[in-house]
CSV table of C-alpha atoms and ligand atoms in Angstrom, one decimal:
chain,number,residue,atom,x,y,z
A,1,MET,CA,149.5,64.8,132.3
A,2,THR,CA,152.6,66.7,131.1
A,3,ARG,CA,152.2,68.2,127.6
A,4,LEU,CA,155.4,68.6,125.6
A,5,LEU,CA,155.4,71.3,123.0
A,6,ARG,CA,158.1,71.8,120.4
A,7,ILE,CA,159.1,75.3,119.6
A,8,ASP,CA,161.7,76.5,117.1
A,9,PRO,CA,163.8,79.1,118.8
A,10,ALA,CA,164.6,80.7,115.3
A,11,ARG,CA,160.8,81.0,114.6
A,12,ILE,CA,158.9,81.5,117.7
A,13,ASP,CA,155.2,80.3,117.6
A,14,GLU,CA,153.4,83.0,119.5
A,15,ALA,CA,150.3,80.9,120.0
A,16,ILE,CA,152.3,78.3,122.1
A,17,ILE,CA,154.0,81.2,123.9
A,18,ALA,CA,150.5,82.6,124.6
A,19,GLN,CA,149.3,79.3,126.1
A,20,ALA,CA,152.4,78.9,128.3
A,21,ALA,CA,152.1,82.5,129.4
A,22,ALA,CA,148.5,82.1,130.3
A,23,LEU,CA,149.5,79.1,132.5
A,24,ILE,CA,152.2,81.2,134.2
A,25,ARG,CA,149.7,84.1,134.9
A,26,ALA,CA,147.2,81.4,136.3
A,27,GLY,CA,149.8,80.4,138.9
A,28,GLU,CA,150.9,77.2,137.2
A,29,LEU,CA,154.3,75.8,136.4
A,30,VAL,CA,155.9,75.8,132.9
A,31,ALA,CA,159.4,74.3,132.0
A,32,PHE,CA,161.3,76.2,129.4
A,33,PRO,CA,164.7,76.3,127.7
A,34,THR,CA,167.2,78.9,128.7
A,35,GLU,CA,170.7,79.1,127.1
A,36,THR,CA,172.2,77.3,130.2
A,37,VAL,CA,169.8,74.6,131.3
A,38,TYR,CA,166.0,74.1,131.3
A,39,GLY,CA,164.2,76.1,134.1
A,40,LEU,CA,160.9,75.3,135.9
A,41,GLY,CA,159.0,78.7,135.9
A,42,ALA,CA,156.4,80.2,137.9
A,43,ASN,CA,155.1,83.9,138.4
A,44,ALA,CA,157.7,85.5,140.8
A,45,PHE,CA,155.2,87.7,142.1
A,46,ASP,CA,152.8,84.9,143.1
A,47,GLU,CA,153.8,83.2,146.6
A,48,ARG,CA,151.6,80.3,146.0
A,49,ALA,CA,152.8,79.7,142.4
A,50,VAL,CA,156.6,79.8,143.8
A,51,ALA,CA,155.6,77.3,146.5
A,52,ARG,CA,154.5,74.8,143.8
A,53,ILE,CA,158.1,74.9,142.3
A,54,PHE,CA,159.5,73.6,145.6
A,55,ASP,CA,156.7,70.9,145.8
A,56,ALA,CA,157.4,69.8,142.1
A,57,LYS,CA,161.2,69.5,142.6
A,58,GLY,CA,161.3,68.1,146.1
A,59,ARG,CA,163.4,71.2,146.8
A,60,PRO,CA,164.0,72.2,150.4
A,61,SER,CA,162.5,75.6,151.2
A,62,PHE,CA,166.0,77.0,152.3
A,63,ASP,CA,167.2,76.9,148.7
A,64,PRO,CA,166.4,80.2,146.9
A,65,LEU,CA,165.4,80.7,143.4
A,66,ILE,CA,166.6,82.8,140.6
A,67,VAL,CA,164.3,85.4,139.0
A,68,HIS,CA,164.3,85.7,135.3
A,69,ILE,CA,163.4,89.0,133.5
A,70,ALA,CA,163.2,89.8,129.7
A,71,ALA,CA,164.9,93.3,129.7
A,72,PRO,CA,167.4,95.2,131.9
A,73,ASP,CA,164.6,97.8,132.6
A,74,GLN,CA,162.5,95.2,134.3
A,75,LEU,CA,165.2,94.8,137.1
A,76,GLY,CA,163.5,97.6,139.1
A,77,GLU,CA,160.4,95.3,139.7
A,78,VAL,CA,162.7,92.7,141.2
A,79,ALA,CA,165.6,94.2,143.0
A,80,GLN,CA,167.0,97.3,144.3
A,81,PRO,CA,169.4,99.1,145.0
A,82,VAL,CA,171.3,98.6,141.7
A,83,PRO,CA,175.0,99.4,142.6
A,84,PRO,CA,177.2,100.8,139.8
A,85,LEU,CA,179.1,97.5,139.4
A,86,ALA,CA,175.9,95.7,138.8
A,87,GLN,CA,174.9,98.2,136.0
A,88,THR,CA,178.5,97.7,134.6
A,89,LEU,CA,178.1,93.9,134.6
A,90,ILE,CA,174.5,94.1,133.1
A,91,ASP,CA,175.7,96.3,130.3
A,92,ALA,CA,178.4,93.9,129.5
A,93,PHE,CA,176.9,90.5,130.0
A,94,TRP,CA,173.1,90.6,129.8
A,95,PRO,CA,171.3,88.9,128.3
A,96,GLY,CA,173.5,85.8,129.2
A,97,PRO,CA,174.6,83.2,131.7
A,98,LEU,CA,175.1,85.7,134.7
A,99,THR,CA,173.1,86.0,137.8
A,100,LEU,CA,173.4,88.9,140.1
A,101,VAL,CA,172.4,88.7,143.8
A,102,LEU,CA,171.0,92.2,144.9
A,103,GLY,CA,168.6,93.6,147.4
A,104,ARG,CA,165.1,91.9,147.1
A,105,GLY,CA,162.4,94.2,145.9
A,106,HIS,CA,159.3,94.4,147.9
A,107,ARG,CA,157.0,92.9,145.2
A,108,ILE,CA,159.1,89.6,145.4
A,109,PRO,CA,157.6,87.2,148.0
A,110,ALA,CA,160.0,86.0,150.7
A,111,ASN,CA,159.6,82.3,149.5
A,112,VAL,CA,161.4,83.1,146.3
A,113,SER,CA,164.6,83.9,148.2
A,114,ALA,CA,164.1,81.4,151.0
A,115,GLY,CA,163.5,84.4,153.4
A,116,LEU,CA,166.9,86.1,152.5
A,117,PRO,CA,166.7,89.9,152.1
A,118,THR,CA,168.4,89.4,148.7
A,119,VAL,CA,167.3,88.1,145.3
A,120,GLY,CA,169.2,86.4,142.4
A,121,VAL,CA,168.2,87.7,139.1
A,122,ARG,CA,169.4,87.2,135.5
A,123,MET,CA,168.1,88.0,132.0
A,124,PRO,CA,168.5,84.9,129.8
A,125,SER,CA,169.5,85.1,126.2
A,126,HIS,CA,167.4,82.2,124.9
A,127,PRO,CA,164.5,83.5,122.5
A,128,VAL,CA,162.0,81.1,124.0
A,129,ALA,CA,162.7,82.2,127.6
A,130,LEU,CA,162.6,85.9,126.5
A,131,ALA,CA,159.4,85.4,124.7
A,132,LEU,CA,157.6,83.6,127.5
A,133,ILE,CA,158.7,86.3,130.1
A,134,ARG,CA,157.4,89.2,127.8
A,135,ALA,CA,154.2,87.4,127.1
A,136,ALA,CA,153.6,86.5,130.8
A,137,GLY,CA,154.1,90.1,131.7
A,138,VAL,CA,155.7,89.2,134.9
A,139,PRO,CA,159.2,88.1,136.1
A,140,ILE,CA,159.6,84.3,136.1
A,141,ALA,CA,161.2,82.6,139.2
A,142,ALA,CA,162.8,79.5,137.9
A,143,PRO,CA,165.3,77.0,139.3
A,144,SER,CA,166.8,74.1,137.0
A,145,ALA,CA,163.9,71.8,136.0
A,146,ASN,CA,165.3,68.7,137.7
A,147,LYS,CA,164.5,66.8,140.9
A,148,PHE,CA,166.4,68.3,143.7
A,149,ALA,CA,170.2,67.6,143.8
A,150,HIS,CA,169.9,65.6,140.6
A,151,THR,CA,171.7,66.5,137.3
A,152,SER,CA,170.3,69.7,135.7
A,153,PRO,CA,168.4,69.2,132.5
A,154,THR,CA,169.8,70.2,129.2
A,155,THR,CA,166.9,68.8,127.0
A,156,ALA,CA,163.1,68.6,127.3
A,157,GLN,CA,163.4,64.9,127.7
A,158,HIS,CA,165.6,65.3,130.7
A,159,VAL,CA,162.9,67.5,132.2
A,160,LEU,CA,160.1,64.9,131.3
A,161,ASP,CA,162.2,62.0,132.8
A,162,ASP,CA,162.5,64.1,136.2
A,163,LEU,CA,159.3,65.9,136.5
A,164,GLY,CA,156.8,64.0,134.2
A,165,ASP,CA,153.3,64.3,135.5
A,166,ARG,CA,154.2,66.9,138.2
A,167,ILE,CA,153.9,69.9,135.7
A,168,PRO,CA,151.4,70.9,133.1
A,169,LEU,CA,153.6,72.0,130.2
A,170,ILE,CA,157.3,71.7,128.9
A,171,LEU,CA,158.5,73.9,126.0
A,172,ASP,CA,160.9,71.9,123.9
A,173,GLY,CA,163.4,74.2,122.3
A,174,GLY,CA,166.0,71.5,121.6
A,175,PRO,CA,169.2,71.0,123.5
A,176,THR,CA,170.6,74.1,125.5
A,177,GLN,CA,173.7,75.8,124.3
A,178,VAL,CA,175.9,76.5,127.3
A,179,GLY,CA,175.1,73.3,129.3
A,180,VAL,CA,176.0,74.4,132.8
A,181,GLU,CA,174.1,76.8,134.9
A,182,SER,CA,174.7,80.6,135.0
A,183,THR,CA,177.6,82.2,137.1
A,184,ILE,CA,176.4,83.7,140.3
A,185,ILE,CA,177.8,86.9,141.7
A,186,ASP,CA,176.7,88.3,145.0
A,187,LEU,CA,176.7,92.1,145.0
A,188,SER,CA,174.7,92.6,148.0
A,189,GLY,CA,177.8,92.9,150.4
A,190,ALA,CA,180.9,95.0,150.7
A,191,ARG,CA,182.9,92.9,148.1
A,192,PRO,CA,181.6,91.1,145.1
A,193,GLN,CA,181.6,87.3,145.6
A,194,LEU,CA,181.4,84.5,143.3
A,195,LEU,CA,178.8,82.2,144.7
A,196,ARG,CA,178.9,79.6,141.8
A,197,PRO,CA,181.2,79.4,138.7
A,198,GLY,CA,179.1,78.9,135.6
A,199,GLY,CA,178.6,79.5,131.9
A,200,LEU,CA,180.2,83.0,132.1
A,201,PRO,CA,183.9,82.4,132.8
A,202,LEU,CA,185.3,84.1,136.0
A,203,ASP,CA,188.4,85.3,133.9
A,204,THR,CA,186.0,87.3,131.7
A,205,LEU,CA,184.1,88.8,134.6
A,206,ARG,CA,187.5,89.8,136.3
A,207,CYS,CA,188.1,92.1,133.4
A,208,TYR,CA,185.2,94.1,134.6
A,209,ALA,CA,185.3,93.3,138.4
A,210,PRO,CA,188.9,92.4,139.2
A,211,ASP,CA,188.2,92.1,143.1
A,212,ILE,CA,185.6,89.3,142.9
A,213,GLU,CA,186.3,87.0,145.8
A,214,ILE,CA,185.5,83.2,145.6
A,215,ALA,CA,183.1,82.3,148.3
A,216,GLU,CA,184.5,79.1,149.8
A,217,GLN,CA,181.9,76.5,151.1
A,218,ARG,CA,179.8,79.1,152.8
A,219,ALA,CA,176.9,76.7,152.6
A,220,ARG,CA,178.8,74.2,155.0
A,221,ALA,CA,177.9,75.8,158.3
A,222,SER,CA,174.2,76.4,157.6
A,223,ARG,CA,171.4,74.5,159.4
A,224,ASP,CA,168.4,73.0,157.6
A,225,ASP,CA,166.0,75.7,158.5
A,226,GLU,CA,168.1,78.5,157.4
A,227,ALA,CA,168.5,80.1,154.0
A,228,MET,CA,172.1,79.4,152.7
A,229,PRO,CA,174.2,81.7,150.5
A,230,ALA,CA,174.2,79.2,147.6
A,231,PRO,CA,172.8,75.7,148.1
A,232,GLY,CA,174.2,75.0,144.6
A,233,MET,CA,177.4,74.8,146.7
A,234,LEU,CA,176.2,71.8,148.6
A,235,PRO,CA,178.9,69.0,148.2
A,236,ARG,CA,176.3,66.5,146.8
A,237,HIS,CA,174.6,68.4,144.1
A,238,TYR,CA,174.4,67.7,140.3
A,239,ALA,CA,174.8,64.0,141.1
A,240,PRO,CA,174.2,61.0,139.0
A,241,ARG,CA,172.9,57.9,140.6
A,242,ALA,CA,176.2,56.0,140.2
A,243,ARG,CA,179.1,56.5,142.7
A,244,LEU,CA,181.3,59.1,141.0
A,245,THR,CA,185.0,59.5,141.6
A,246,ALA,CA,187.0,62.4,139.7
A,247,PHE,CA,190.6,62.2,138.6
A,248,ALA,CA,192.9,65.2,138.1
A,249,SER,CA,196.5,65.4,136.9
A,250,SER,CA,198.8,67.9,135.0
A,251,ASP,CA,200.1,64.8,133.0
A,252,ASP,CA,197.5,63.4,130.7
A,253,ALA,CA,199.3,60.1,130.2
A,254,ALA,CA,199.4,59.6,134.0
A,255,LEU,CA,195.8,60.4,134.3
A,256,ARG,CA,194.9,57.9,131.6
A,257,PHE,CA,196.9,55.2,133.2
A,258,ALA,CA,195.4,55.8,136.6
A,259,LEU,CA,191.9,55.7,135.1
A,260,LEU,CA,192.6,52.5,133.3
A,261,THR,CA,194.1,50.7,136.5
A,262,GLU,CA,191.1,52.0,138.7
A,263,ALA,CA,188.5,50.8,136.1
A,264,LEU,CA,190.0,47.3,135.8
A,265,ALA,CA,190.2,47.1,139.7
A,266,PHE,CA,186.5,47.8,139.8
A,267,ILE,CA,185.6,45.5,136.9
A,268,GLU,CA,187.5,42.8,138.8
A,269,LYS,CA,185.3,43.5,141.8
A,270,GLY,CA,182.1,43.0,139.7
A,271,GLU,CA,181.2,46.6,139.4
A,272,SER,CA,179.7,48.1,136.2
A,273,VAL,CA,182.1,50.8,135.3
A,274,GLY,CA,181.3,54.0,133.2
A,275,LEU,CA,184.2,56.4,132.2
A,276,LEU,CA,183.6,60.2,131.4
A,277,LEU,CA,186.5,61.2,129.3
A,278,ALA,CA,187.6,63.8,126.7
A,279,ASN,CA,188.0,62.8,123.2
A,280,GLU,CA,191.8,62.7,123.4
A,281,ASP,CA,191.7,60.1,126.2
A,282,ARG,CA,189.8,57.4,124.1
A,283,PRO,CA,192.8,55.8,122.3
A,284,ALA,CA,194.7,55.1,125.5
A,285,LEU,CA,191.5,53.5,127.2
A,286,ALA,CA,190.1,51.9,124.0
A,287,GLY,CA,191.5,48.5,124.9
A,288,LEU,CA,189.3,48.4,128.0
A,289,LYS,CA,186.6,45.8,127.6
A,290,ASN,CA,183.4,45.8,129.6
A,291,ALA,CA,183.3,49.5,130.5
A,292,HIS,CA,180.9,52.1,129.2
A,293,ILE,CA,183.0,54.9,127.8
A,294,VAL,CA,181.4,58.5,127.2
A,295,THR,CA,183.4,61.2,125.7
A,296,CYS,CA,182.0,64.7,126.1
A,297,GLY,CA,184.3,66.7,123.8
A,298,SER,CA,187.8,67.9,123.1
A,299,LEU,CA,190.3,69.2,125.8
A,300,ASP,CA,190.6,72.2,123.3
A,301,ASP,CA,186.9,72.9,123.3
A,302,LEU,CA,185.6,73.1,126.8
A,303,ASP,CA,182.4,74.9,125.6
A,304,GLN,CA,181.6,71.5,124.0
A,305,VAL,CA,182.3,69.7,127.0
A,306,ALA,CA,180.1,71.9,129.1
A,307,ARG,CA,177.4,71.5,126.5
A,308,SER,CA,177.3,67.8,126.8
A,309,LEU,CA,178.3,67.3,130.4
A,310,TYR,CA,175.0,66.6,132.1
A,311,ALA,CA,173.7,64.5,129.1
A,312,SER,CA,176.9,62.3,129.5
A,313,LEU,CA,176.2,61.8,133.1
A,314,ARG,CA,172.5,60.9,132.3
A,315,ASP,CA,173.8,58.5,129.6
A,316,LEU,CA,175.9,56.7,132.0
A,317,ASP,CA,173.1,56.4,134.5
A,318,SER,CA,170.9,54.9,131.7
A,319,TYR,CA,173.5,52.3,131.1
A,320,GLY,CA,173.0,51.2,134.6
A,321,VAL,CA,176.7,51.6,135.6
A,322,THR,CA,177.4,51.4,139.5
A,323,VAL,CA,180.7,53.3,139.3
A,324,ILE,CA,181.7,56.4,137.3
A,325,LEU,CA,185.3,57.4,136.7
A,326,ALA,CA,185.4,61.0,135.5
A,327,ARG,CA,188.4,63.1,134.3
A,328,LEU,CA,188.7,66.6,135.4
A,329,PHE,CA,189.4,69.3,132.8
A,330,PRO,CA,191.6,72.3,132.5
A,331,ASP,CA,190.4,75.1,134.8
A,332,SER,CA,190.3,77.8,132.2
A,333,GLY,CA,187.2,79.4,130.9
A,334,VAL,CA,184.0,77.4,131.5
A,335,GLY,CA,186.4,74.6,132.7
A,336,LEU,CA,186.1,75.9,136.3
A,337,ALA,CA,182.4,75.4,136.2
A,338,ILE,CA,182.7,71.8,134.7
A,339,ASN,CA,185.1,70.9,137.3
A,340,ASP,CA,183.0,72.4,140.1
A,341,ARG,CA,180.0,70.2,139.0
A,342,LEU,CA,182.1,67.1,138.6
A,343,THR,CA,183.7,67.6,142.1
A,344,ARG,CA,180.3,68.0,143.7
A,345,ALA,CA,178.9,65.0,141.9
A,346,ALA,CA,181.9,63.1,143.3
A,347,GLU,CA,181.0,64.5,146.8
A,348,GLY,CA,184.7,65.5,147.1
A,349,ARG,CA,186.2,62.2,145.9
A,350,VAL,CA,189.0,63.6,143.7
A,351,HIS,CA,192.2,61.6,143.1
A,352,PHE,CA,195.1,63.9,142.2
A,353,VAL,CA,197.5,61.8,140.1
A,354,SER,CA,201.0,62.8,140.1
A,355,GLY,CA,202.8,63.0,136.7
B,401,LIG,O1,171.5,79.1,134.6
B,401,LIG,C1,170.8,78.9,135.7
B,401,LIG,O2,171.0,79.7,136.6
B,401,LIG,C2,169.6,78.1,135.7
B,401,LIG,C3,168.5,78.6,134.7
B,401,LIG,C4,167.3,78.0,134.7
B,401,LIG,O3,168.4,80.1,134.8
B,401,LIG,N1,169.0,78.2,137.0
B,401,LIG,C5,169.4,77.6,138.0
B,401,LIG,O4,168.8,77.6,139.2
B,401,LIG,O5,170.5,77.1,138.0
B,401,LIG,P1,168.9,76.7,140.4
B,401,LIG,O6,167.8,77.1,141.4
B,401,LIG,O7,169.3,75.3,140.1
B,401,LIG,O8,170.2,77.3,141.2
B,401,LIG,C6,170.0,78.6,141.8
B,401,LIG,C7,171.1,79.0,142.6
B,401,LIG,C8,170.9,78.2,143.9
B,401,LIG,O9,172.2,77.5,144.3
B,401,LIG,C9,170.6,79.4,144.9
B,401,LIG,O10,171.0,79.0,146.2
B,401,LIG,C10,171.4,80.6,144.3
B,401,LIG,O11,171.2,80.3,142.9
B,401,LIG,N2,170.7,81.7,144.7
B,401,LIG,C11,169.5,82.2,144.3
B,401,LIG,N3,169.1,83.4,144.9
B,401,LIG,C12,170.1,83.5,145.8
B,401,LIG,C13,170.4,84.5,146.8
B,401,LIG,N4,169.3,85.4,147.1
B,401,LIG,N5,171.4,84.4,147.5
B,401,LIG,C14,172.4,83.5,147.2
B,401,LIG,N6,172.2,82.5,146.3
B,401,LIG,C15,171.1,82.6,145.6
B,402,LIG,MG1,169.7,73.4,140.2
């Protein structure tokens, strides 16, 4: 039985936090909200508790977890050394949606990091996450609280849909604010590398670390029994059940016409079609009958698009569509992360429409 307990982030109920923290200390799993997506947490010092995360998610053991801490001075328990650039980024961006990959501290069991000598660590900003880590008194290892390779959860209901009956407790702090996962920067090598674009825009990070390289498809060459630099970079990840194709263009009118044409062709073939659009696209496609249209925000407000992206994909799945046609968004700000997730959900099927 999975219990779901509501908790108001603005008025933390310490009795609920104490129950959740007791489960963590006892080696059990607790799902909890962070500002990005919901996490599935276990005591990061407890190898057996960590192993339960992999079981519950159906996650392969080569996919390392992120360790969450409640204060920058807890970092010493998890990682070392802390290079000067890490300290700069911590001062600027923690708490927040930034994960740093550093050398793994000796108290962190190898299975947290899939055997890698490094560890991903972040300090989330969500009050419920912070209260839980503090009360547990240990760092909390937590991947996104979804079935492996499925869309990340941005509400407690999403967690229940994926992991119901596999975990004892979900803390329901309402929908998450950022909506896509943290940005991951690897600082363990000679040059800082972006392993995954996320909630903290790369443009913002580059003000502090101009020489960040983009790690391209480093996961591609790895074998099943080896740890990968960032399995979040697997092509099929963040995927809905329906077959998704993404569309990109510098010309919005051409993009909408291509979406309309493609949707009609699929409907003609008897497919059930879902469209993932920006608010601005709706008038041009409103005439389309027999398609499920979901808009996830304005082209001028990519933060809103990120916030509703995963729920929009889950909505389309719940309508039972067999095909999803999704537009890509401007690459600025959090748009880079939005487009990364949509491209992965599309397993690389991206149509570039000329204007
Ligand atoms: O926003 C987030 O980061 C959310 C919330 C819950 O904090 N967590 C999250 O975890 O997205 P997960 O497990 O879904 O993705 C973690 C990613 C994986 O792709 C993993 O490979 C990468 O972080 N990662 C973790 N430790 C790493 C390491 N030592 N080296 C390279 N990549 C690492
Ligand atoms: Mg995940």
